[in-house]
XYZ file of C-alpha atoms in Angstrom:
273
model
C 195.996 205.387 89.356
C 196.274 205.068 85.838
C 194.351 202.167 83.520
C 197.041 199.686 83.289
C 197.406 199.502 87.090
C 193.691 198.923 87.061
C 194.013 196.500 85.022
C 196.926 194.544 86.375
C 194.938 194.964 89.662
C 191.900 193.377 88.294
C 193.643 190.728 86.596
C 195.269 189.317 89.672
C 192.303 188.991 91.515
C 191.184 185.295 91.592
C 187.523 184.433 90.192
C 185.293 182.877 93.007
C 185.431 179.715 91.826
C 188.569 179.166 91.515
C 188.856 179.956 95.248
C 186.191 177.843 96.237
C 188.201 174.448 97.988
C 186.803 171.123 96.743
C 184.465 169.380 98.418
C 186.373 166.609 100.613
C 185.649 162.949 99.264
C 183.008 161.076 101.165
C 183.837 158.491 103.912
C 183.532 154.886 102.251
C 180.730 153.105 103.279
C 182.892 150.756 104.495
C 184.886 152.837 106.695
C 180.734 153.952 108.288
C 180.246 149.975 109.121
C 183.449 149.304 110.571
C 182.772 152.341 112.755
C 179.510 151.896 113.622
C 180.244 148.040 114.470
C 183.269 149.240 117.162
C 180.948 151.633 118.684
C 178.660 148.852 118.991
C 181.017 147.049 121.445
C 183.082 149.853 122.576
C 181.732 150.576 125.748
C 180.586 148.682 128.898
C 176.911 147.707 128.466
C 177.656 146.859 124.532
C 180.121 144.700 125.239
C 177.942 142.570 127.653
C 175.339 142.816 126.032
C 177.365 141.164 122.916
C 178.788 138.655 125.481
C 175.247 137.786 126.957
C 174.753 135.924 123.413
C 177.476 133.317 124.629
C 176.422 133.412 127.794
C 172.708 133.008 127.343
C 173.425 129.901 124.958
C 175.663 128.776 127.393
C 173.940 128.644 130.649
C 170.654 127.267 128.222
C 172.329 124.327 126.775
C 173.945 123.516 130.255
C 170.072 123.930 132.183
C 168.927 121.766 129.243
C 172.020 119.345 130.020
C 171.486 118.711 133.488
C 167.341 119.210 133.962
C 166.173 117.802 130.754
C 165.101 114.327 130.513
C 168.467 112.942 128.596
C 167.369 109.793 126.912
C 164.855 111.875 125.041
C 166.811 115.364 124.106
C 167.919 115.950 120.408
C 169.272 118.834 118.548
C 165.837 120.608 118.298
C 165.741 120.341 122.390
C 168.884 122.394 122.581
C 167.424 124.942 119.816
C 164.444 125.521 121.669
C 166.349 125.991 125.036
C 168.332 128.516 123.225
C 166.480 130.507 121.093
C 164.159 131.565 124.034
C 167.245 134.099 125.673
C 168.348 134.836 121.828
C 164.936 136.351 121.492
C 165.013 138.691 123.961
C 168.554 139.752 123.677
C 169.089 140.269 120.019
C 165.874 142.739 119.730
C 167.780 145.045 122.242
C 170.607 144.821 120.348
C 168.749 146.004 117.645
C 167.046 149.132 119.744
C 169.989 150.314 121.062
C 171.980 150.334 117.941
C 170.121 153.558 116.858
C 169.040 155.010 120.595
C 172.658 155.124 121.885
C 172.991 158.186 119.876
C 171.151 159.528 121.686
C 171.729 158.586 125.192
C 175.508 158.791 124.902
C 175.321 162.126 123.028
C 176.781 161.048 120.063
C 174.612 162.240 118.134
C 175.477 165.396 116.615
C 179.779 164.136 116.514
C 178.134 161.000 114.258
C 176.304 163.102 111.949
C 178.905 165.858 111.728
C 181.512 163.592 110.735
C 178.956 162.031 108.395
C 176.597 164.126 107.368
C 174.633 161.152 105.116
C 172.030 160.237 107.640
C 170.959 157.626 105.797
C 174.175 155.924 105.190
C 175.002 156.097 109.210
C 171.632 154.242 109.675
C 172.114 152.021 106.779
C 175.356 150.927 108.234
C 173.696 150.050 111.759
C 171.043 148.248 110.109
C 173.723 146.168 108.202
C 175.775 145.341 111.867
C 172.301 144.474 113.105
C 171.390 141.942 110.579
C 175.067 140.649 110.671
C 175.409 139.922 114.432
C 171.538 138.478 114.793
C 172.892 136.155 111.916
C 176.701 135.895 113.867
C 174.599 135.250 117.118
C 172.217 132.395 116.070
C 175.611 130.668 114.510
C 176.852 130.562 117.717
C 174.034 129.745 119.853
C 173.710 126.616 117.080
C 177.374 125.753 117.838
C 176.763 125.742 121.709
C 173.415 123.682 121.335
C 175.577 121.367 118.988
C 177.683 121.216 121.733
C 175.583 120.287 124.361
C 173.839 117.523 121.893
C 177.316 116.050 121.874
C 177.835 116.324 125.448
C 174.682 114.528 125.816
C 175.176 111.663 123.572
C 178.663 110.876 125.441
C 177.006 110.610 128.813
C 173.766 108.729 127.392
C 175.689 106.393 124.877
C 172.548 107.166 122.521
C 173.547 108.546 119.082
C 173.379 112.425 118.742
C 169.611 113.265 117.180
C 170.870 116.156 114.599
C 166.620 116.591 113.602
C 167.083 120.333 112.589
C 167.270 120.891 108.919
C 168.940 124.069 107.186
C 165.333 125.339 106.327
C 164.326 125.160 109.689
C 167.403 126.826 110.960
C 167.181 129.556 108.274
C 163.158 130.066 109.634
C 164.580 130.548 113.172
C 167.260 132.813 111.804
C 164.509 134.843 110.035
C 162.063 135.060 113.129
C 164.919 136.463 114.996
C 166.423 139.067 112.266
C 162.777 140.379 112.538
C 162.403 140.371 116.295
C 166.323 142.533 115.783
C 164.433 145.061 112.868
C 161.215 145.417 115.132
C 163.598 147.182 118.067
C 165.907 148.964 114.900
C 162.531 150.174 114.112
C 161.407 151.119 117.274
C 164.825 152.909 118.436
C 164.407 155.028 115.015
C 160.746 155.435 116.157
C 161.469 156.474 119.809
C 164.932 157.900 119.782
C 164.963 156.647 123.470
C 166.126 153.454 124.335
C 163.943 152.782 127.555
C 160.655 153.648 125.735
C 162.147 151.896 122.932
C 163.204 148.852 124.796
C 159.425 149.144 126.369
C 157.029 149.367 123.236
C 159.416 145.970 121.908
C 158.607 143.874 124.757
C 154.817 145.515 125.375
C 154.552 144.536 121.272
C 155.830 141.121 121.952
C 154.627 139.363 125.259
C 151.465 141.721 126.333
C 149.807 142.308 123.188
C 149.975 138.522 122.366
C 147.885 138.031 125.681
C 145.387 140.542 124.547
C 144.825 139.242 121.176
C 144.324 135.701 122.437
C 141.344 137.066 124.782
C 140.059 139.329 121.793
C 139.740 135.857 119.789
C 138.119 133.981 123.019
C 135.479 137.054 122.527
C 135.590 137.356 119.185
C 135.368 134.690 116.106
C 135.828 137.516 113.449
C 139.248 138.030 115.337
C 139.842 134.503 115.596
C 139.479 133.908 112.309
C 141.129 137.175 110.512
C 143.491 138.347 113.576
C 146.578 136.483 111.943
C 146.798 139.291 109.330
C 147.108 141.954 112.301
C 149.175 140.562 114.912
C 153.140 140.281 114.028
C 153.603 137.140 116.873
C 151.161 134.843 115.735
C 152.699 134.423 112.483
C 156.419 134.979 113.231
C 156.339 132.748 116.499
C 155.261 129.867 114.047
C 158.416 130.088 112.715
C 160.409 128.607 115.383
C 158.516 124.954 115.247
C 157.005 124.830 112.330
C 156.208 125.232 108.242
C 154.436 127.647 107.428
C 151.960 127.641 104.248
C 151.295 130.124 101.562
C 148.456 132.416 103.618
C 150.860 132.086 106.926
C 153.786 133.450 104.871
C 151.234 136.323 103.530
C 150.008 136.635 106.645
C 153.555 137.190 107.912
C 154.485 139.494 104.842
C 151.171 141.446 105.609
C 151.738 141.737 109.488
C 155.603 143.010 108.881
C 154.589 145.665 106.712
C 151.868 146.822 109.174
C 154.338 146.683 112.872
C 158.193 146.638 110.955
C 157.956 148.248 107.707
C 155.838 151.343 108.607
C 157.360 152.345 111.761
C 160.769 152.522 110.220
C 159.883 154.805 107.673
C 157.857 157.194 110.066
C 161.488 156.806 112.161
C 163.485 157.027 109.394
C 161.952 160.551 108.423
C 161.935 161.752 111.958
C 165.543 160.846 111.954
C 166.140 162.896 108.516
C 164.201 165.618 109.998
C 165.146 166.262 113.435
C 167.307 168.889 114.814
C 170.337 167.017 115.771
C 171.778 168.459 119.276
């Protein structure tokens, strides 16, 4: 072979890098919600689940309708009938939005057609903020319901005595009761355990702080700063001052905040399967 076919044969061979394809654009972030809010709904128990929001409010404001003492039910009446279902649903909603990875064995198609971990779970933690928000909007528009229904067979004049803040406090006590379970499912990966340590966190520990404090009077004095419910249960009915809201801030950080980051990092970390 003589030097100029060497050369001509070296010549035409491409560099690497001009072989190497280019890396394929990433999916749009809005594209990842849309998805993740379908999948959401898209089978049997999500759906229902979605649909026990309506239902709950429904059956509530009717109970409240035809039990309640009429000449004395307002607005707040129909709140409080509601927002006792709404805070056991939407915290489920927010625990299986991460575990049904998992348990539907989704897990490794999600993350192969997105590899950005984090934006997957940032998108389910946006659909779970947006439908607790969608949710209590709706459960107000059924209680607003049934405080009109009310007034037409009383004759009294509807009491509207919820104001916006007071709304937006219920709104907020319920958007953390939703990133509790998100923080939980991240935590747990496993959405009975998950769906367990929510409703262990929120009705039996409650129970056992209340005897610590009966035992107790550093407890009952400082346990505010420890236990999540105290604080965020006062938001339903009431205002809270400046140490309640630090209290609250304080008590977040310790039983929201911290377990999602130890979940988020498991979650980074794990071996997807």
């Amino acid at each position: 072979m003589s030097a100029t076919t060497l050369e001509q044969a070296s010549a035409a061979v491409v560099p690497a890098a001009a072989r190497t394809r280019p890396a394929p654009a990433a999916t749009p972030f809005r594209r990842v919600v849309g998805v993740e809010l379908r999948k959401m709904f898209d089978t049997r128990s999500g759906f229902w689940l979605m649909a026990s929001i309506v239902i709950a409010s429904v059956i509530a404001t009717t109970l409240t309708v035809l039990l309640g003492d009429r000449d004395s039910l307002t607005f707040d009446s129909f709140a409080a009938a509601v927002g006792s279902p709404m805070s056991i649903v939407l915290p489920v909603i927010g625990v299986l939005a991460v575990t049904s990875e998992w348990s539907q064995r989704t897990s490794l198609t999600t993350f192969t057609l997105v590899p950005s971990r984090p934006r997957v779970l940032a998108a389910k933690l946006l659909n779970t903020l947006a439908i607790g928000a969608l949710g209590m909007l709706v459960a107000l528009a059924v209680g607003a319901a049934g405080n009109l229904i009310t007034s037409a067979i009383t004759g009294v004049d509807a009491q509207w005595d919820i104001s916006a803040g007071t709304f937006a406090q219920i709104v907020l006590a319920n958007e953390l009761g939703m990133l509790l379970g998100f923080a939980l499912g991240l935590l747990f990966r496993n959405s009975p355990a998950a769906i367990v340590g929510y409703f262990v966190t929120a009705l039996v520990l409650p129970g056992l702080t209340s005897a610590l404090a009966s035992t107790q009077q550093w407890w009952a004095d400082n346990g505010a700063w420890f236990d999540l419910n105290q604080t965020r249960f006062l938001l339903f009915d009431s205002t809270l001052t400046g140490q309640e809201w630090a209290q609250l801030a304080v008590t977040s950080a310790l039983w929201i905040v911290l377990p999602l980051l130890v979940g988020l990092r498991l979650v980074l970390r794990s071996e997807v399967k």
